[in-house]
Coordinates of C-alpha atoms and ligand atoms in Angstrom, one line a residue:
M1 CA -6.6 18.1 18.6
G2 CA -8.7 20.7 16.8
A3 CA -10.7 19.1 14.1
T4 CA -12.2 21.9 12.1
E5 CA -14.5 20.7 9.4
Q6 CA -16.8 22.2 6.9
T7 CA -15.8 25.8 7.1
G8 CA -16.2 28.3 4.3
P9 CA -18.3 28.1 1.1
E10 CA -17.6 24.4 0.5
A11 CA -19.6 23.5 3.6
A12 CA -22.1 22.1 1.2
R13 CA -22.9 18.4 1.2
P14 CA -19.8 16.3 0.4
I15 CA -19.7 14.1 -2.7
V16 CA -18.2 11.3 -0.7
A17 CA -18.6 10.6 3.0
L18 CA -17.0 7.6 4.7
T19 CA -17.9 7.3 8.4
G20 CA -16.9 4.8 11.1
V21 CA -15.3 2.5 8.7
A22 CA -13.8 -0.7 10.1
K23 CA -11.9 -3.5 8.2
R24 CA -10.1 -6.6 9.4
F25 CA -7.8 -9.0 7.6
G26 CA -7.6 -12.1 9.8
A27 CA -5.9 -10.9 12.9
V28 CA -4.9 -7.5 11.5
R29 CA -7.2 -4.6 12.2
A30 CA -6.5 -2.4 9.2
L31 CA -9.2 0.1 9.9
S32 CA -11.1 0.7 13.2
D33 CA -12.8 4.1 12.9
A34 CA -11.9 5.7 9.7
R35 CA -13.6 8.9 8.4
L36 CA -13.3 11.0 5.3
E37 CA -15.3 13.6 3.5
L38 CA -14.5 14.8 0.0
H39 CA -16.0 17.9 -1.5
A40 CA -16.4 19.1 -5.1
G41 CA -13.7 21.4 -6.3
E42 CA -11.3 20.5 -3.6
A43 CA -8.1 18.5 -3.3
H44 CA -7.9 16.6 0.0
A45 CA -4.7 15.0 1.3
L46 CA -4.8 11.8 3.3
V47 CA -1.6 11.3 5.4
G48 CA -0.5 8.7 7.9
E49 CA 2.4 6.3 8.7
N50 CA 3.0 3.2 6.7
G51 CA 0.2 0.8 7.5
A52 CA -2.1 3.4 8.9
G53 CA -4.8 2.2 6.6
K54 CA -4.8 4.8 3.8
S55 CA -4.8 2.3 0.9
T56 CA -7.3 0.0 2.6
L57 CA -9.7 3.0 3.0
I58 CA -9.6 3.9 -0.6
K59 CA -10.0 0.3 -1.7
I60 CA -13.2 0.3 0.2
L61 CA -14.3 3.5 -1.6
A62 CA -13.3 1.9 -4.9
G63 CA -15.5 -1.2 -4.3
L64 CA -12.5 -3.5 -4.0
Y65 CA -13.1 -4.4 -0.4
R66 CA -16.3 -4.5 1.6
P67 CA -16.2 -2.7 5.0
D68 CA -16.9 -4.7 8.1
A69 CA -18.6 -1.7 9.7
G70 CA -19.4 1.9 8.9
S71 CA -21.0 3.7 6.0
V72 CA -20.1 4.9 2.6
E73 CA -22.3 7.7 1.2
I74 CA -22.2 9.3 -2.2
D75 CA -24.2 12.5 -2.5
G76 CA -25.7 11.8 0.9
R77 CA -27.0 8.4 -0.1
P78 CA -25.6 5.2 1.4
V79 CA -24.0 2.8 -1.1
A80 CA -22.6 -0.7 -0.9
F81 CA -20.5 -1.3 -3.9
A82 CA -20.4 -4.9 -5.0
G83 CA -17.3 -4.4 -7.1
T84 CA -15.1 -1.8 -8.8
A85 CA -17.4 -1.5 -11.8
E86 CA -20.1 -0.1 -9.5
A87 CA -17.8 2.4 -8.0
K88 CA -16.6 3.5 -11.4
A89 CA -20.2 3.9 -12.6
A90 CA -20.7 6.2 -9.6
G91 CA -17.9 8.3 -11.0
I92 CA -15.0 7.2 -8.7
A93 CA -11.7 6.8 -10.4
V94 CA -8.7 5.4 -8.5
I95 CA -5.1 5.4 -9.4
Y96 CA -3.5 2.7 -7.2
Q97 CA -0.1 2.7 -5.5
E98 CA 0.9 -0.1 -7.9
P99 CA 0.3 0.8 -11.6
A100 CA -2.5 -1.4 -12.9
L101 CA -2.3 -1.2 -16.7
F102 CA -2.3 -4.2 -18.9
G103 CA 1.2 -4.4 -20.3
D104 CA 0.2 -6.3 -23.5
L105 CA -2.6 -3.9 -24.4
T106 CA -1.9 -0.6 -26.2
V107 CA -2.3 2.7 -24.5
A108 CA -5.7 3.3 -26.2
E109 CA -6.9 -0.2 -25.4
N110 CA -6.0 0.4 -21.7
L111 CA -8.0 3.7 -21.8
F112 CA -11.1 2.0 -23.0
V113 CA -10.9 -1.4 -21.5
G114 CA -13.8 -2.2 -19.3
R115 CA -16.1 0.2 -21.0
Q116 CA -16.2 -2.0 -24.0
P117 CA -18.5 -5.0 -23.7
K118 CA -16.4 -8.1 -23.1
G119 CA -15.7 -10.3 -26.2
R120 CA -16.1 -7.5 -28.7
F121 CA -12.6 -6.3 -28.5
G122 CA -11.5 -7.3 -32.0
L123 CA -14.6 -5.7 -33.5
I124 CA -14.3 -2.1 -32.2
D125 CA -13.2 0.7 -34.5
R126 CA -9.5 1.0 -33.7
A127 CA -9.0 4.2 -35.6
E128 CA -11.8 5.9 -33.7
M129 CA -10.5 4.5 -30.4
N130 CA -7.0 5.8 -31.2
R131 CA -8.4 9.2 -32.1
R132 CA -10.3 9.5 -28.9
A133 CA -7.3 8.3 -26.9
A134 CA -5.0 10.9 -28.6
A135 CA -7.5 13.6 -27.8
L136 CA -7.5 12.6 -24.1
L137 CA -3.7 12.6 -24.0
E138 CA -3.5 15.9 -25.7
R139 CA -5.8 17.4 -23.0
L140 CA -3.1 16.2 -20.6
G141 CA -0.4 17.9 -22.7
V142 CA 1.5 14.7 -23.3
R143 CA 2.8 13.2 -26.5
L144 CA 2.2 9.4 -26.4
D145 CA 1.4 7.1 -29.2
P146 CA -2.0 5.5 -28.4
D147 CA -1.0 2.5 -30.4
R148 CA 2.0 1.6 -28.2
P149 CA 1.9 -1.3 -25.8
A150 CA 1.5 0.1 -22.3
G151 CA 4.1 -2.4 -20.9
G152 CA 7.0 -0.4 -22.4
L153 CA 6.1 2.9 -20.9
S154 CA 7.9 4.6 -18.1
I155 CA 6.1 4.6 -14.7
A156 CA 5.4 8.3 -15.2
D157 CA 3.7 7.7 -18.5
Q158 CA 1.8 4.7 -17.2
Q159 CA 0.4 7.1 -14.5
I160 CA -0.5 9.6 -17.1
V161 CA -2.4 6.9 -19.0
E162 CA -4.2 6.0 -15.8
I163 CA -5.1 9.6 -15.2
A164 CA -6.3 9.9 -18.8
G165 CA -8.5 6.9 -18.1
A166 CA -10.0 8.8 -15.1
I167 CA -10.7 11.8 -17.3
A168 CA -12.3 9.5 -19.9
L169 CA -14.6 8.3 -17.2
D170 CA -15.6 11.8 -16.4
A171 CA -14.7 11.0 -12.9
R172 CA -16.3 13.2 -10.2
V173 CA -13.9 11.7 -7.7
L174 CA -10.3 11.2 -8.5
V175 CA -8.3 9.2 -5.9
M176 CA -4.5 9.0 -6.3
D177 CA -2.5 6.7 -4.0
E178 CA 1.1 8.0 -3.9
P179 CA 1.1 8.8 -7.6
T180 CA 4.4 10.7 -7.5
A181 CA 6.6 8.2 -5.8
A182 CA 8.3 7.3 -9.1
L183 CA 8.1 10.7 -10.8
S184 CA 10.7 13.4 -11.4
G185 CA 10.1 17.1 -10.7
V186 CA 9.0 18.0 -14.2
E187 CA 6.6 15.0 -14.3
V188 CA 5.1 15.9 -11.0
E189 CA 4.5 19.4 -12.2
R190 CA 2.7 18.1 -15.3
L191 CA 0.6 15.8 -13.2
F192 CA -0.3 18.6 -10.7
G193 CA -1.3 20.9 -13.6
V194 CA -3.8 18.2 -14.8
V195 CA -5.1 17.5 -11.3
R196 CA -5.7 21.2 -10.6
S197 CA -7.7 21.7 -13.8
L198 CA -9.8 18.6 -13.0
R199 CA -10.4 20.0 -9.5
D200 CA -11.3 23.5 -10.8
D201 CA -13.8 21.8 -13.1
G202 CA -15.5 20.5 -10.0
A203 CA -14.0 17.1 -9.3
A204 CA -13.2 16.0 -5.8
V205 CA -9.6 14.9 -5.5
L206 CA -8.0 12.7 -2.9
F207 CA -4.3 12.7 -2.7
I208 CA -2.2 10.2 -0.7
S209 CA 1.5 11.0 -0.3
H210 CA 4.4 10.9 2.1
R211 CA 5.8 14.1 0.6
F212 CA 4.6 17.1 2.5
D213 CA 5.8 19.7 0.0
E214 CA 3.5 18.2 -2.5
V215 CA 0.6 17.9 -0.1
E216 CA 1.0 21.6 0.7
A217 CA 1.3 22.6 -3.0
L218 CA -1.8 20.7 -4.1
C219 CA -4.3 20.3 -1.3
Q220 CA -6.8 22.6 0.4
R221 CA -7.7 20.2 3.2
V222 CA -5.9 17.4 5.0
T223 CA -6.9 14.4 7.0
V224 CA -4.5 12.5 9.3
M225 CA -5.0 8.8 10.1
R226 CA -3.3 6.8 12.7
D227 CA -3.7 3.0 13.4
G228 CA -6.7 2.7 11.2
A229 CA -8.6 5.6 12.8
H230 CA -9.4 9.2 12.0
V231 CA -7.2 11.7 13.9
S232 CA -8.0 15.1 12.4
T233 CA -9.2 17.0 9.4
D234 CA -8.1 20.6 8.8
R235 CA -7.8 23.3 6.2
M236 CA -4.3 23.1 4.9
D237 CA -3.6 26.8 5.6
E238 CA -4.7 26.3 9.3
V239 CA -2.2 23.6 10.2
T240 CA 1.6 23.2 10.0
V241 CA 3.6 20.2 8.7
E242 CA 5.0 19.8 12.2
Q243 CA 1.5 19.5 13.7
L244 CA 0.6 16.9 11.0
V245 CA 3.7 14.9 11.6
R246 CA 3.2 14.9 15.3
R247 CA -0.4 13.6 14.9
M248 CA 0.7 10.9 12.4
V249 CA 3.4 9.4 14.6
G250 CA 1.9 10.4 18.0
R251 CA 5.2 11.7 19.3
E252 CA 7.9 14.3 18.6
L253 CA 10.3 13.3 15.9
G254 CA 14.1 13.3 16.3
A255 CA 16.5 14.7 13.8
M256 CA 15.6 13.9 10.2
F257 CA 19.2 13.6 9.1
P258 CA 21.2 12.3 12.1
K259 CA 24.5 12.3 10.1
R260 CA 27.6 11.3 12.1
E261 CA 31.0 12.6 11.1
V262 CA 33.2 9.6 10.3
E263 CA 36.9 9.6 9.3
P264 CA 36.9 7.6 6.1
G265 CA 39.0 4.4 6.0
E266 CA 40.5 2.4 3.1
T267 CA 39.0 2.4 -0.3
V268 CA 36.3 -0.3 -0.7
L269 CA 34.8 0.4 -4.1
E270 CA 36.7 1.5 -7.1
V271 CA 34.9 2.0 -10.4
E272 CA 36.9 2.9 -13.5
G273 CA 35.9 3.8 -17.1
L274 CA 32.5 2.1 -16.7
S275 CA 30.5 2.4 -20.0
R276 CA 27.4 0.8 -21.4
A277 CA 26.2 1.8 -24.9
G278 CA 23.4 4.3 -24.7
I279 CA 23.3 4.2 -20.9
C280 CA 26.5 5.6 -19.3
R281 CA 30.0 6.7 -20.4
D282 CA 33.3 6.6 -18.7
V283 CA 32.0 6.6 -15.1
G284 CA 34.7 6.4 -12.4
F285 CA 34.6 7.0 -8.7
T286 CA 35.5 5.4 -5.4
V287 CA 33.8 4.9 -2.1
R288 CA 35.8 4.4 1.1
A289 CA 34.9 2.6 4.3
G290 CA 32.7 4.8 6.5
E291 CA 31.8 7.1 3.7
I292 CA 28.3 7.8 2.3
V293 CA 28.6 8.8 -1.4
A294 CA 25.5 10.0 -3.1
L295 CA 24.7 9.7 -6.8
A296 CA 22.5 12.7 -7.6
G297 CA 21.0 13.8 -10.8
L298 CA 17.7 14.0 -12.7
V299 CA 15.6 10.9 -13.3
G300 CA 17.0 9.2 -16.4
A301 CA 20.5 10.5 -15.8
G302 CA 21.8 6.9 -15.5
R303 CA 22.2 6.7 -11.7
S304 CA 20.3 3.4 -11.2
E305 CA 21.9 1.9 -14.3
V306 CA 25.4 2.6 -12.9
V307 CA 24.7 1.0 -9.5
Q308 CA 23.1 -2.0 -11.3
A309 CA 26.2 -2.4 -13.4
V310 CA 28.4 -2.2 -10.3
F311 CA 26.3 -4.9 -8.7
G312 CA 26.2 -7.0 -11.8
I313 CA 22.5 -7.0 -12.5
E314 CA 23.3 -5.2 -15.8
P315 CA 26.4 -6.1 -17.8
R316 CA 29.0 -3.5 -18.7
D317 CA 30.6 -3.0 -22.0
T318 CA 33.9 -1.7 -20.7
G319 CA 35.4 -0.7 -17.3
T320 CA 36.4 -2.3 -14.1
V321 CA 34.8 -2.6 -10.7
R322 CA 36.9 -3.5 -7.8
V323 CA 35.8 -4.3 -4.2
D324 CA 38.6 -4.4 -1.6
G325 CA 41.1 -4.5 -4.5
R326 CA 39.5 -7.6 -6.2
T327 CA 38.0 -7.2 -9.6
L328 CA 34.4 -8.2 -10.0
P329 CA 33.3 -10.0 -13.2
S330 CA 30.8 -8.2 -15.3
G331 CA 27.2 -9.2 -14.9
S332 CA 27.4 -11.4 -11.8
P333 CA 25.4 -10.3 -8.8
R334 CA 26.5 -13.6 -7.2
A335 CA 30.1 -12.6 -7.3
A336 CA 29.2 -9.1 -6.0
M337 CA 27.4 -10.6 -3.1
R338 CA 30.2 -12.9 -2.3
A339 CA 32.5 -9.8 -2.2
G340 CA 30.1 -8.4 0.4
V341 CA 28.1 -6.0 -1.8
A342 CA 24.4 -5.5 -1.1
L343 CA 22.0 -3.6 -3.4
V344 CA 18.6 -2.4 -2.2
P345 CA 17.0 -1.8 -5.7
E346 CA 14.7 1.0 -6.7
D347 CA 11.9 -1.1 -7.9
R348 CA 11.4 -3.2 -4.8
R349 CA 8.1 -4.9 -5.8
L350 CA 9.8 -6.3 -8.9
Q351 CA 13.3 -6.9 -7.8
G352 CA 13.4 -7.0 -4.0
L353 CA 10.6 -9.0 -2.6
L354 CA 9.1 -12.4 -3.1
L355 CA 5.5 -11.5 -2.4
D356 CA 4.2 -15.0 -1.8
L357 CA 6.9 -15.8 0.8
S358 CA 6.5 -14.8 4.4
V359 CA 7.8 -11.6 6.0
M360 CA 10.4 -13.7 7.9
R361 CA 11.7 -15.6 4.8
N362 CA 12.0 -12.3 2.9
A363 CA 13.8 -10.6 5.7
T364 CA 16.4 -13.3 6.1
L365 CA 16.8 -14.3 2.5
V366 CA 20.2 -12.9 1.8
R367 CA 21.5 -13.7 5.3
R368 CA 20.6 -17.3 4.9
G369 CA 22.3 -17.4 1.5
R370 CA 25.5 -16.1 3.1
L371 CA 25.3 -18.3 6.1
S372 CA 24.6 -21.5 4.2
R373 CA 28.3 -21.7 3.6
F374 CA 28.9 -22.3 7.3
G375 CA 25.7 -24.0 8.3
F376 CA 22.0 -23.6 8.7
L377 CA 20.2 -20.6 10.1
T378 CA 17.9 -22.4 12.6
G379 CA 14.2 -21.6 12.7
G380 CA 14.7 -19.8 16.0
A381 CA 17.6 -17.8 14.8
E382 CA 15.8 -16.9 11.6
R383 CA 12.8 -15.7 13.6
R384 CA 15.0 -13.6 16.0
E385 CA 16.9 -12.1 13.1
A386 CA 13.8 -11.2 11.2
A387 CA 12.1 -9.8 14.3
E388 CA 15.1 -7.7 15.2
W389 CA 15.5 -6.0 11.8
T390 CA 11.8 -5.5 11.1
A391 CA 11.5 -4.0 14.5
R392 CA 14.4 -1.6 14.0
L393 CA 12.6 -0.4 10.9
S394 CA 9.2 -0.2 12.7
T395 CA 7.7 -2.6 10.2
K396 CA 4.0 -3.3 10.7
Y397 CA 2.6 -6.7 10.0
G398 CA 0.3 -9.3 11.6
R399 CA 2.6 -12.3 12.0
L400 CA 6.1 -13.0 10.8
T401 CA 4.7 -15.9 8.8
D402 CA 2.2 -13.7 6.8
P403 CA 2.9 -13.4 3.1
A404 CA 4.7 -10.2 2.2
A405 CA 1.9 -9.4 -0.2
T406 CA -0.4 -8.5 2.7
L407 CA 1.8 -5.7 3.9
S408 CA 1.2 -2.1 3.1
G409 CA 3.3 -0.5 0.3
G410 CA 5.7 1.2 2.7
N411 CA 6.1 -1.8 4.9
Q412 CA 7.0 -4.0 2.0
Q413 CA 9.8 -1.5 1.3
K414 CA 11.0 -1.9 4.9
V415 CA 11.2 -5.7 4.6
V416 CA 13.5 -5.3 1.6
L417 CA 15.7 -2.9 3.5
A418 CA 15.7 -5.3 6.5
K419 CA 16.8 -8.1 4.2
W420 CA 19.9 -6.3 3.0
L421 CA 20.8 -4.6 6.3
A422 CA 20.7 -8.0 8.0
A423 CA 23.2 -9.3 5.4
N424 CA 26.0 -7.3 7.1
P425 CA 27.5 -5.9 3.9
R426 CA 30.9 -4.4 3.2
L427 CA 29.5 -2.1 0.6
L428 CA 25.8 -1.2 0.8
I429 CA 24.2 0.3 -2.3
V430 CA 20.8 1.8 -1.8
D431 CA 18.6 3.1 -4.6
E432 CA 16.0 5.5 -3.4
P433 CA 16.2 4.1 0.2
T434 CA 13.2 6.0 1.6
R435 CA 10.8 6.1 -1.4
G436 CA 7.3 5.4 -0.1
I437 CA 8.4 5.3 3.5
D438 CA 6.7 7.5 6.1
V439 CA 8.5 10.5 7.7
A440 CA 9.2 8.8 11.0
T441 CA 10.8 5.7 9.5
K442 CA 12.7 7.9 7.0
A443 CA 14.5 9.4 9.9
E444 CA 15.1 5.9 11.2
V445 CA 16.5 4.7 7.9
H446 CA 18.8 7.7 7.9
R447 CA 20.0 6.9 11.4
L448 CA 20.7 3.3 10.4
L449 CA 22.7 4.3 7.3
S450 CA 24.7 6.7 9.5
E451 CA 25.4 4.0 12.1
L452 CA 26.4 1.5 9.4
A453 CA 28.9 4.0 8.0
A454 CA 30.2 4.7 11.5
D455 CA 30.8 0.9 11.7
G456 CA 32.9 1.1 8.6
V457 CA 30.5 0.1 5.9
A458 CA 30.9 1.9 2.6
I459 CA 27.6 3.3 1.4
L460 CA 26.6 4.3 -2.2
M461 CA 23.2 6.0 -2.3
V462 CA 21.1 7.0 -5.2
S463 CA 18.4 9.5 -4.2
S464 CA 16.1 11.9 -6.0
E465 CA 15.4 13.7 -2.7
L466 CA 17.8 16.5 -2.7
L467 CA 17.4 17.1 1.1
E468 CA 18.3 13.5 1.7
V469 CA 21.4 13.8 -0.5
L470 CA 22.5 17.0 1.2
G471 CA 21.6 15.7 4.7
M472 CA 23.4 12.3 4.5
A473 CA 26.2 12.4 1.9
D474 CA 29.9 13.0 2.6
R475 CA 30.4 13.4 -1.2
V476 CA 27.9 14.0 -4.0
L477 CA 28.6 12.8 -7.5
V478 CA 26.2 14.5 -9.9
M479 CA 25.3 12.6 -13.0
R480 CA 24.0 14.1 -16.3
E481 CA 23.2 12.1 -19.4
G482 CA 25.1 9.0 -18.4
R483 CA 28.3 10.8 -17.2
I484 CA 29.5 12.2 -14.0
A485 CA 29.1 15.9 -14.5
G486 CA 30.9 16.8 -11.3
E487 CA 31.8 16.0 -7.7
L488 CA 30.9 18.1 -4.7
S489 CA 32.2 17.7 -1.1
R490 CA 29.7 17.8 1.7
A491 CA 30.6 21.5 2.2
E492 CA 30.2 22.4 -1.4
A493 CA 27.0 20.6 -2.0
T494 CA 23.9 22.8 -1.9
E495 CA 20.5 22.6 -3.6
E496 CA 21.8 25.1 -6.2
S497 CA 25.2 23.6 -6.9
V498 CA 23.7 20.1 -7.3
M499 CA 21.0 21.4 -9.7
L500 CA 23.4 23.4 -11.7
L501 CA 25.5 20.3 -12.4
A502 CA 22.4 18.1 -12.9
T503 CA 20.9 20.3 -15.5
G504 CA 24.2 21.3 -17.2
Q505 CA 23.7 25.0 -16.6
E506 CA 27.0 25.4 -14.7
A507 CA 28.7 25.6 -18.1
A508 CA 26.8 28.7 -19.0
A509 CA 27.2 30.3 -15.5
Ligands
ATP601 N1 -5.0 -8.0 1.8 C1 -4.5 -7.8 3.1 N2 -4.3 -8.9 3.9 C2 -3.9 -8.7 5.1 N3 -3.5 -7.6 5.7 C3 -3.6 -6.5 4.9 C4 -4.2 -6.5 3.6 N4 -4.2 -5.3 3.1 C5 -3.7 -4.5 4.1 N5 -3.4 -5.2 5.2 C6 -2.9 -4.6 6.5 O1 -3.7 -3.5 6.8 C7 -2.9 -2.5 7.4 C8 -3.1 -1.2 6.6 O2 -2.5 -1.3 5.3 P1 -2.6 -0.1 4.2 O3 -2.1 -0.7 2.9 O4 -4.0 0.4 4.2 O5 -1.7 1.0 4.8 P2 -1.2 2.4 4.1 O6 -1.7 3.5 5.1 O7 -1.7 2.5 2.7 O8 0.4 2.3 4.2 P3 1.5 2.8 3.2 O9 1.9 4.2 3.5 O10 2.7 1.9 3.6 O11 1.1 2.5 1.8 C9 -1.4 -3.0 7.3 O12 -1.1 -3.4 8.6 C10 -1.5 -4.1 6.3 O13 -0.5 -5.1 6.6
MG602 MG1 -0.7 2.5 0.9

C-alpha cells in the first residue's frame, strides 16, 4: 500500500504530529499504532470504519485522553496535555461528534465560556460580549441572535456556533468529527466555505467523515485507519475512493444497494389527511407489505415529523393512521408498537439508546417488551439474540455487558438498529438509517432492509441521501413545506426529478 507523505511545497514541518499512539479502555484496544500529521494551510481527511479509533485519536490530540504510548508533537516539540484547556491554549479547537454547547447559556456566552475566569460571569460586559459574538457570526455569514439560548438552536446552528468558537480562539488547528452528519446541502456548503477560508488563512484542518463526496470536495490529503492503526496517507488527487474503501474495510465491497424486486402484498399502512399545525398538512399515503417507500425532501420539509406522528411520538391534529386496517390512536407509541410498528429515530443518542445500559440490554429492549406478554426472555436467549443482531450489523464492542456509552458513534447507531430489527416488526420506519455508519455497514444495512422487505415487512424510510433513496425505494414520496409535493415510481425517480419536487421548481418547469 503506497504511503506517500510530505510531497510538494507543504513538506515543511507539520504543526501536529501524532506517532505510534496507543490507547486501551479496559479490554478494548482502541488504538494500537496510530499516526497523523497535519500541515498549515491544508485540510486533511481521516477515514475508517466505525470503531477504527478516529474519535479516540482526536480526543488524545484535544487533551481529553492521555495516550498509553506514542508521542504528540506540536511544532516539532513533544507535548503531554493535562487537559483540554492546555490543548486549547496550544491553538487546537475540536468540534466533537456530539455537539457540546451549554443549552442554558446564550450563543455569546457559549462562545466566550472558558475564556472568562470562573465566577466572574455575572460581571462581564454583556453588550461588549454580544457585539464580539455578532462580529464572529457575521464572519461566518450567519444571522444568529447572540443573546439566544443555545439549547433551542438547530444542530446546524449549534455547529456553526462551535466553529465560531474555534475562530474566536484563533485556532491553528481545527478538528471536526463528522460535523456534517446532521446538516443539509446548503448548510454543508456554508460550513465548507468557512473551513476553506480558515484553511487558506493558514490553519490546519482535520476532517472526519463517512461521506466521501465531502472528503473529496474539501481535503487535500487523506489518512486511512483500520483497527486502531495507521494504514496509509496520500494526496487526495493521487488516490481513488475505491482504494480508500478497500483499505478501510480490508476487502472488496459488495453492491451498495442490493435491492431485491418484490411483488408488493396487502396494504399495511394507510395514512389519510394527516395534519399538524405549522408542521404538516393533509399528508396521505400507503405502504404495502414488501414495499420500501421513501420520504424524500429537504431538511425541514417535515419528513421526520410525519413519521413521528405516524408512530405516535408526536400527536396529530387531524387525520387517520391505520395499520392492517386498524386505526391507531393519536400520540400513542405503545399502541403503534402493539400493532407491530417499529421506528428507528433520527436522533438516536436522544431517542434510541439508553447509554448507561449494556449493549445487550439495549439491543433486546423492544424484543423483551414484546415477549413479556408470553414469558421471559432468558439470560441465554437474550445474549444469543443480542449477539446475533449486533454481529449481523458488524457492531464493534468489548463485551455485550459494556455500557452503550463506551461504543463509538457509529456503533451506537448500529445497536439502535439491532434493537428494532430484532423486534420483528410488521411496519419498519427508519429515519436516516445509515447516518454516521461506515460504508461497509451501510451496504449491510441496505441488504438487511431489502431482505426484510422480501420477507413481507412494509418499510417506510426517511433519508437525505439521494443515492440511498434512489437505490432502495420502490416509491418515492417527495415532501416540501409539510406537504407531499409528488410521488415518483422507482422508474421515474432520478436525482433531478426528486430535487425538482423537493425545491418546488417543477411548477416553473
Ligand atoms: N470511553 C471508552 N470506553 C471504552 N471503550 C471505548 C471508549 N471510547 C472508545 N472506546 C472504544 O474504542 C474503539 C474506537 O472508538 P472510536 O470512538 O475512536 O471510533 P471511531 O473511529 O470514531 O468510530 P465512528 O466512525 O463510529 O465514530 C471502539 O471499539 C470503542 O468501543
Ligand atoms: Mg467517532
